[in-house]
Amino acid sequence: MRPRLWVLVLAAVFAALQLANITGRDTPDTKNYLAYTLSLSGEGKRGVAAATIDYVCASRAERARRDQSVHVVRFHRPDPTDQVAAECREQEWRVVEPQLAAGRTGGHTLPYMPDRFMRIFEVRPGYPLFLVPFVAVFGVTWGLWTAGVVIAGAGGVLAFLILRALSVPVPLALGGQALYYALPCGTTAMRPMTEGLLMALTLAAVWGCALMLRAGRTRAGLALVAGSLAALFTVKHSQSLFLGVCLAAAGALIALRRRRGGRSPRDVIALAAVGLAGAVGTLVLARLLHYPSVLDSVQDLLTDHFARPDRERPWPEFWQLQGNFWVEWLRRQAWQPLFVAALAAGAWGALRRGGAVGGFLIAAACTGILTQAGHPDINIWGERLIVLAWLLPVVGIPLLLEPVVRGGRVPLPAQGPADPVRAVG
């Protein structure tokens, strides 16, 4: 089959596997994004609350049913679905109803938490806007699931396109796509929250770097990087800032190395300039639009989402927590070193085989480290903040294996004539 058909087959297999979990994927943030989506669709505030609470409680009840079915003591008891769903609805309405009655009906989200906390979600319209057509066509449950499949599937395809732009053989490029689906990238991308879209847009920016530096498509590459940064601003502006800064830093370092080697750094300087412009533009727009500041984020962290009074000296406490966090994080990684080993292998492949594009790939993966550093909470749900760092092994490991494949020790299937997907190499 042509490479494009293999890409579609892999995406279709991944989508079919996701049918095993239609519900039960929601996170604590899901209800905020879902409420935003339904509000954009034109629902009234109580209708938004009813649909959001129904979805959250149905997921909670489904998880309770699954857990009980395999519990060694309670597996023979009656199905708890109805009871758990009823208790959940009562609990959720107990929080939301008084707030709505008191007139807290502004904005697009529901008044679950203090206004300062909910403001964090109010300034992230990109993901809810993406969800609107899916929810409108398929309903809440299937709409969120379908949107997750599209986002996760797109991330895998982008990993394939990056590897093909780097002239990696088709089987290894398909391996990169499969890695995206199998590693925590795919699991996280399927959850109804922003991380999946963040990963896809970050990969799109890396693809733009590859198109410019390897395929000679300067305008397309720069436009893709700039467009990705702009889209990231609407999804989560901190990611736009981090990616812009990391791309600018990587471009500066690569340009310096090229200049010392007597090579022209013009193309990487252009990418660095776009990254720097994206970072500066993010800071300026966030200030003009009165987005939550870095201090607000630190206070949110230290006050348990503003449930306690603001800290008088937040920064010393933040840096102390930062140090404690990374010591504990490293201890846990030493205990289970898969993540660190995957990062090391990915970085080796990116540096040895990726050239300048490998440097920009490492820069993109570093945004996951920066995001985690901004929220040094060892108990944060699912370790999702650092998930962007997994993009490094997704692309870097196939690059690392390329010499083995090209050396003839691993037989390659015969490849057909060139096609548009393969042509990017």
Coordinates of C-alpha atoms in Angstrom, one line a residue:
M1 CA 0.0 0.0 0.0
R2 CA 1.0 3.6 -0.4
P3 CA 2.4 5.3 2.7
R4 CA -0.7 7.5 3.0
L5 CA -2.9 4.4 3.2
W6 CA -0.7 3.0 6.0
V7 CA -1.0 6.3 7.9
L8 CA -4.8 6.1 7.6
V9 CA -4.8 2.4 8.7
L10 CA -2.8 3.2 11.8
A11 CA -5.1 6.1 12.7
A12 CA -8.1 3.9 12.1
V13 CA -6.8 1.1 14.3
F14 CA -6.1 3.7 17.0
A15 CA -9.7 5.1 16.7
A16 CA -11.2 1.6 16.8
L17 CA -9.3 0.8 20.0
Q18 CA -10.7 4.0 21.6
L19 CA -14.2 2.5 21.3
A20 CA -13.4 0.5 24.4
N21 CA -13.6 3.8 26.5
I22 CA -16.3 6.1 25.3
T23 CA -16.8 7.6 28.7
G24 CA -14.8 7.8 31.8
R25 CA -12.0 9.9 30.3
D26 CA -13.0 13.2 31.9
T27 CA -10.6 15.1 34.2
P28 CA -11.3 17.8 36.8
D29 CA -10.8 20.4 34.0
T30 CA -13.3 18.8 31.6
K31 CA -16.4 20.3 33.1
N32 CA -15.0 23.8 32.6
Y33 CA -14.1 23.3 28.9
L34 CA -17.4 21.5 28.3
A35 CA -19.4 24.3 29.9
Y36 CA -17.5 26.8 27.8
T37 CA -18.3 24.8 24.6
L38 CA -22.0 24.5 25.4
S39 CA -22.1 28.2 26.2
L40 CA -20.6 29.0 22.8
S41 CA -23.3 26.8 21.2
G42 CA -26.0 29.1 22.6
E43 CA -27.2 27.1 25.6
G44 CA -28.7 29.0 28.6
K45 CA -26.7 28.9 31.8
R46 CA -29.0 26.2 33.4
G47 CA -29.0 24.1 30.3
V48 CA -25.2 24.3 30.2
A49 CA -25.1 23.3 33.9
A50 CA -27.5 20.4 33.3
A51 CA -25.6 19.0 30.3
T52 CA -22.2 19.4 31.9
I53 CA -23.3 17.8 35.2
D54 CA -25.0 14.9 33.4
Y55 CA -21.8 14.1 31.4
V56 CA -19.5 14.3 34.4
C57 CA -21.8 12.2 36.5
A58 CA -22.3 9.6 33.8
S59 CA -18.6 9.2 33.5
R60 CA -18.2 8.9 37.3
A61 CA -20.9 6.3 37.4
E62 CA -19.3 4.3 34.5
R63 CA -16.0 4.3 36.3
A64 CA -17.6 3.1 39.5
R65 CA -19.4 0.3 37.7
R66 CA -16.1 -0.8 36.1
D67 CA -14.2 -0.7 39.3
Q68 CA -16.8 -2.7 41.2
S69 CA -17.0 -5.3 38.5
V70 CA -13.4 -6.3 39.2
H71 CA -13.3 -5.6 42.9
V72 CA -12.5 -8.9 44.8
V73 CA -15.1 -8.2 47.5
R74 CA -17.8 -6.1 45.8
F75 CA -17.9 -7.6 42.3
H76 CA -21.2 -9.5 43.0
R77 CA -23.1 -6.6 44.4
P78 CA -25.8 -4.8 42.4
D79 CA -24.9 -2.3 39.7
P80 CA -24.0 1.0 41.4
T81 CA -24.5 3.2 38.3
D82 CA -27.8 4.8 39.2
Q83 CA -26.8 5.4 42.8
V84 CA -23.5 6.9 41.9
A85 CA -25.0 9.1 39.2
A86 CA -27.7 10.4 41.5
E87 CA -25.3 11.2 44.3
C88 CA -23.0 12.9 41.9
R89 CA -25.7 15.1 40.5
E90 CA -26.8 16.1 44.0
Q91 CA -23.3 17.0 44.9
E92 CA -22.6 19.0 41.7
W93 CA -25.9 20.9 41.9
R94 CA -25.2 21.7 45.5
V95 CA -22.2 23.6 44.4
V96 CA -23.5 25.3 41.3
E97 CA -27.2 26.0 42.1
P98 CA -26.5 28.6 44.9
Q99 CA -24.0 30.4 42.8
L100 CA -26.4 30.7 39.9
A101 CA -29.1 31.8 42.2
A102 CA -26.8 34.5 43.6
G103 CA -26.3 35.9 40.1
R104 CA -22.9 34.4 39.1
T105 CA -24.0 33.8 35.6
G106 CA -21.3 35.8 33.7
G107 CA -18.6 34.3 31.5
H108 CA -18.7 31.0 29.6
T109 CA -17.9 28.6 32.4
L110 CA -19.9 27.4 35.5
P111 CA -19.2 29.0 38.9
Y112 CA -17.6 26.0 40.5
M113 CA -14.6 27.9 42.0
P114 CA -13.7 31.5 42.8
D115 CA -13.8 33.9 40.0
R116 CA -10.0 34.3 39.9
F117 CA -9.6 30.6 39.3
M118 CA -12.4 30.4 36.6
R119 CA -10.8 33.3 34.8
I120 CA -7.9 30.9 33.9
F121 CA -10.3 28.9 31.8
E122 CA -12.2 31.9 30.5
V123 CA -9.1 33.1 28.6
R124 CA -8.8 29.7 26.7
P125 CA -11.4 29.8 24.0
G126 CA -9.4 27.8 21.4
Y127 CA -10.2 24.3 22.7
P128 CA -13.9 25.0 23.3
L129 CA -14.3 26.5 19.8
F130 CA -12.7 23.4 18.4
L131 CA -15.2 21.3 20.3
V132 CA -18.3 23.2 19.2
P133 CA -19.0 21.5 15.8
F134 CA -18.4 18.0 17.3
V135 CA -20.7 18.5 20.2
A136 CA -23.3 20.1 17.9
V137 CA -23.3 17.2 15.5
F138 CA -22.7 14.2 17.8
G139 CA -23.9 15.4 21.2
V140 CA -21.8 15.7 24.3
T141 CA -20.6 12.2 24.9
W142 CA -19.9 11.1 21.3
G143 CA -18.8 14.7 20.4
L144 CA -16.1 14.8 23.0
W145 CA -15.0 11.3 22.0
T146 CA -14.9 12.1 18.3
A147 CA -13.0 15.3 18.9
G148 CA -10.4 13.4 20.9
V149 CA -10.0 10.8 18.1
V150 CA -9.4 13.6 15.6
I151 CA -6.9 15.5 17.8
A152 CA -5.0 12.3 18.8
G153 CA -5.1 11.0 15.2
A154 CA -3.8 14.3 13.9
G155 CA -0.9 14.2 16.3
G156 CA 0.2 10.9 15.1
V157 CA 0.0 12.0 11.4
L158 CA 2.1 15.0 12.2
A159 CA 4.8 12.9 13.8
F160 CA 4.8 10.8 10.5
L161 CA 5.1 14.0 8.4
I162 CA 8.0 15.3 10.5
L163 CA 9.9 12.1 10.1
R164 CA 9.3 12.0 6.4
A165 CA 10.4 15.6 6.0
L166 CA 13.6 14.4 7.7
S167 CA 13.9 11.6 5.0
V168 CA 13.3 8.8 7.4
P169 CA 12.1 5.6 5.7
V170 CA 8.4 5.0 5.6
P171 CA 8.4 2.1 8.1
L172 CA 10.2 4.1 10.7
A173 CA 8.0 7.1 10.1
L174 CA 5.0 4.9 10.7
G175 CA 6.7 3.7 13.8
G176 CA 6.9 7.3 15.0
Q177 CA 3.1 7.6 14.4
A178 CA 2.5 4.4 16.3
L179 CA 4.7 5.6 19.2
Y180 CA 2.6 8.7 19.5
Y181 CA -0.5 6.6 19.9
A182 CA 1.1 4.0 22.2
L183 CA 2.9 6.4 24.6
P184 CA 1.2 8.7 27.0
C185 CA 0.8 11.2 24.1
G186 CA -2.1 9.2 22.7
T187 CA -3.8 8.5 26.1
T188 CA -3.6 12.2 27.1
A189 CA -4.7 13.5 23.7
M190 CA -7.9 11.4 24.0
R191 CA -8.9 13.1 27.2
P192 CA -11.2 16.1 27.0
M193 CA -8.8 18.8 27.9
T194 CA -6.3 21.1 26.1
E195 CA -3.2 18.9 26.2
G196 CA -4.0 17.0 23.0
L197 CA -4.5 20.1 21.0
L198 CA -1.4 21.6 22.5
M199 CA 0.7 18.6 21.4
A200 CA -0.8 18.7 17.8
L201 CA -0.1 22.4 17.4
T202 CA 3.4 22.0 18.8
L203 CA 4.1 19.2 16.4
A204 CA 2.8 21.4 13.6
A205 CA 5.4 24.0 14.5
V206 CA 8.2 21.4 14.4
W207 CA 6.9 20.2 11.0
G208 CA 7.1 23.8 9.9
C209 CA 10.8 23.9 11.0
A210 CA 11.4 20.6 9.1
L211 CA 9.7 21.9 5.9
M212 CA 11.8 25.0 5.9
L213 CA 15.2 23.5 6.8
R214 CA 15.0 20.2 4.9
A215 CA 12.4 20.6 2.1
G216 CA 13.4 24.2 1.2
R217 CA 9.8 25.4 1.7
T218 CA 10.6 28.6 3.5
R219 CA 7.3 30.4 3.3
A220 CA 5.2 27.4 4.1
G221 CA 7.5 26.5 7.1
L222 CA 7.5 30.0 8.5
A223 CA 3.7 30.3 8.1
L224 CA 3.1 27.0 9.8
V225 CA 5.3 28.0 12.8
A226 CA 3.7 31.4 13.1
G227 CA 0.2 30.0 12.7
S228 CA 0.8 27.3 15.3
L229 CA 2.0 29.9 17.8
A230 CA -1.1 32.1 17.1
A231 CA -3.4 29.1 17.6
L232 CA -1.6 28.1 20.8
F233 CA -2.3 31.5 22.2
T234 CA -6.0 30.9 22.0
V235 CA -5.7 27.4 23.5
K236 CA -3.3 28.1 26.3
H237 CA -1.3 31.2 26.0
S238 CA 1.5 30.0 28.4
Q239 CA 2.3 27.2 25.8
S240 CA 2.6 29.9 23.1
L241 CA 5.0 31.8 25.3
F242 CA 7.1 28.7 26.2
L243 CA 7.3 27.5 22.6
G244 CA 8.2 30.9 21.3
V245 CA 11.0 31.3 23.9
C246 CA 12.3 27.8 23.3
L247 CA 12.3 28.1 19.5
A248 CA 14.1 31.5 19.7
A249 CA 16.7 30.0 22.1
A250 CA 17.3 27.0 19.9
G251 CA 17.5 29.1 16.8
A252 CA 20.1 31.4 18.4
L253 CA 22.3 28.5 19.5
I254 CA 22.1 26.7 16.1
A255 CA 22.8 30.0 14.3
L256 CA 25.9 30.6 16.5
R257 CA 27.2 27.1 15.8
R258 CA 26.6 27.5 12.1
R259 CA 28.4 30.8 12.0
R260 CA 31.4 29.3 13.7
G261 CA 31.3 26.5 11.2
G262 CA 31.3 28.9 8.3
R263 CA 27.7 28.1 7.2
S264 CA 24.9 30.5 6.7
P265 CA 22.5 30.8 9.7
R266 CA 19.9 32.8 7.8
D267 CA 17.1 30.1 7.9
V268 CA 17.5 29.3 11.6
I269 CA 17.6 33.0 12.4
A270 CA 14.3 33.4 10.6
L271 CA 12.8 30.7 12.7
A272 CA 14.3 32.2 15.9
A273 CA 12.8 35.5 14.9
V274 CA 9.3 34.0 14.5
G275 CA 9.6 32.3 17.9
L276 CA 10.8 35.5 19.5
A277 CA 7.9 37.5 17.9
G278 CA 5.5 34.9 19.1
A279 CA 6.8 35.1 22.7
V280 CA 6.8 38.9 22.7
G281 CA 3.4 39.0 21.1
T282 CA 2.0 36.6 23.7
L283 CA 3.3 38.8 26.5
V284 CA 1.9 42.0 25.0
L285 CA -1.5 40.6 24.1
A286 CA -1.9 38.9 27.5
R287 CA -1.2 42.2 29.2
L288 CA -3.6 44.2 26.9
L289 CA -6.4 41.6 27.4
H290 CA -5.8 41.5 31.2
Y291 CA -5.1 37.8 31.3
P292 CA -4.1 36.2 34.6
S293 CA -0.4 37.0 35.4
V294 CA 2.4 34.8 36.5
L295 CA 1.8 36.0 40.0
D296 CA -1.8 34.9 39.8
S297 CA -0.6 31.4 38.7
V298 CA 1.8 31.2 41.6
Q299 CA -0.9 32.3 44.1
D300 CA -3.4 29.8 42.6
L301 CA -0.8 27.0 43.2
L302 CA 0.1 28.0 46.8
T303 CA -3.5 28.8 47.9
D304 CA -5.1 25.6 46.5
H305 CA -7.0 27.4 43.8
F306 CA -7.6 30.5 45.9
A307 CA -9.3 28.5 48.6
R308 CA -7.0 30.1 51.1
P309 CA -5.8 33.7 51.5
D310 CA -3.0 34.9 49.2
R311 CA 0.5 34.2 50.4
E312 CA 2.4 37.4 51.5
R313 CA 5.7 36.1 50.2
P314 CA 4.8 33.8 47.4
W315 CA 8.1 33.7 45.5
P316 CA 10.4 32.3 48.2
E317 CA 7.8 29.7 48.9
F318 CA 7.4 28.9 45.2
W319 CA 11.2 28.4 44.7
Q320 CA 11.4 26.3 47.8
L321 CA 8.6 24.1 46.5
Q322 CA 10.3 24.1 43.1
G323 CA 13.5 22.6 44.6
N324 CA 11.6 20.0 46.6
F325 CA 9.5 19.0 43.6
W326 CA 12.4 18.2 41.3
V327 CA 14.3 16.3 44.0
E328 CA 11.2 14.1 44.5
W329 CA 10.6 13.9 40.8
L330 CA 14.1 12.7 40.1
R331 CA 13.8 10.1 42.9
R332 CA 10.7 8.7 41.4
Q333 CA 12.3 8.7 37.9
A334 CA 15.2 6.7 39.3
W335 CA 12.8 4.2 40.6
Q336 CA 10.9 3.9 37.3
P337 CA 13.3 5.3 34.7
L338 CA 11.3 4.6 31.5
F339 CA 10.5 8.3 30.9
V340 CA 14.1 9.5 31.4
A341 CA 15.5 6.7 29.3
A342 CA 13.0 7.5 26.5
L343 CA 14.0 11.2 26.7
A344 CA 17.7 10.3 26.5
A345 CA 17.2 8.1 23.5
G346 CA 15.0 10.7 21.8
A347 CA 17.5 13.4 22.4
W348 CA 20.4 11.3 21.1
G349 CA 18.5 10.5 17.9
A350 CA 17.5 14.2 17.5
L351 CA 21.0 15.5 17.9
R352 CA 22.8 12.7 15.9
R353 CA 20.3 12.4 13.0
G354 CA 18.0 15.4 13.1
G355 CA 20.4 18.2 12.4
A356 CA 19.0 21.7 13.1
V357 CA 15.5 20.3 13.1
G358 CA 16.5 18.0 15.9
G359 CA 17.5 21.1 17.9
F360 CA 14.1 22.6 17.4
L361 CA 12.4 19.3 18.3
I362 CA 14.3 19.3 21.6
A363 CA 13.2 22.9 22.1
A364 CA 9.6 22.0 21.6
A365 CA 9.9 19.1 24.0
C366 CA 11.4 21.4 26.6
T367 CA 8.0 23.2 26.8
G368 CA 6.7 20.2 28.7
I369 CA 9.5 20.6 31.3
L370 CA 8.7 24.4 31.6
T371 CA 5.0 23.7 32.0
Q372 CA 5.7 21.2 34.8
A373 CA 8.1 23.7 36.4
G374 CA 5.3 26.3 36.4
H375 CA 3.2 23.9 38.4
P376 CA 5.5 22.0 40.8
D377 CA 2.7 19.9 42.3
I378 CA 3.7 16.2 42.6
N379 CA 0.1 15.2 43.0
I380 CA -1.3 16.9 39.9
W381 CA -3.6 14.7 38.0
G382 CA -2.1 12.2 35.6
E383 CA 1.3 13.9 35.1
R384 CA -0.3 15.5 32.1
L385 CA 1.6 18.8 32.3
I386 CA 4.9 17.3 31.3
V387 CA 3.4 15.2 28.5
L388 CA 4.8 17.5 25.8
A389 CA 8.2 16.1 26.6
W390 CA 7.1 12.7 25.2
L391 CA 7.2 14.3 21.7
L392 CA 11.0 13.9 21.9
P393 CA 11.1 10.1 21.9
V394 CA 8.2 9.9 19.5
V395 CA 10.3 11.6 16.8
G396 CA 13.8 11.0 18.2
I397 CA 13.7 7.2 18.6
P398 CA 12.9 6.6 14.9
L399 CA 15.7 8.9 14.0
L400 CA 18.0 7.0 16.3
L401 CA 17.0 3.7 14.6
E402 CA 17.5 5.0 11.1
P403 CA 21.1 3.9 10.6
V404 CA 20.2 0.4 11.6
V405 CA 17.4 0.2 9.1
R406 CA 19.4 1.8 6.3
G407 CA 22.4 -0.4 7.1
G408 CA 20.4 -3.4 5.9
R409 CA 20.2 -5.2 9.2
V410 CA 16.4 -4.7 9.2
P411 CA 14.8 -5.6 5.9
L412 CA 12.4 -3.0 4.4
P413 CA 9.3 -3.7 2.4
A414 CA 9.3 -2.6 -1.1
Q415 CA 8.1 1.0 -1.4
G416 CA 5.9 2.1 -4.3
P417 CA 6.2 5.2 -6.4
A418 CA 6.5 8.6 -4.8
D419 CA 3.3 10.2 -3.5
P420 CA 2.5 13.7 -2.0
V421 CA 3.0 12.5 1.6
R422 CA 6.4 10.9 0.8
A423 CA 7.4 13.8 -1.4
V424 CA 8.0 16.1 1.6
G425 CA 11.2 14.1 2.2

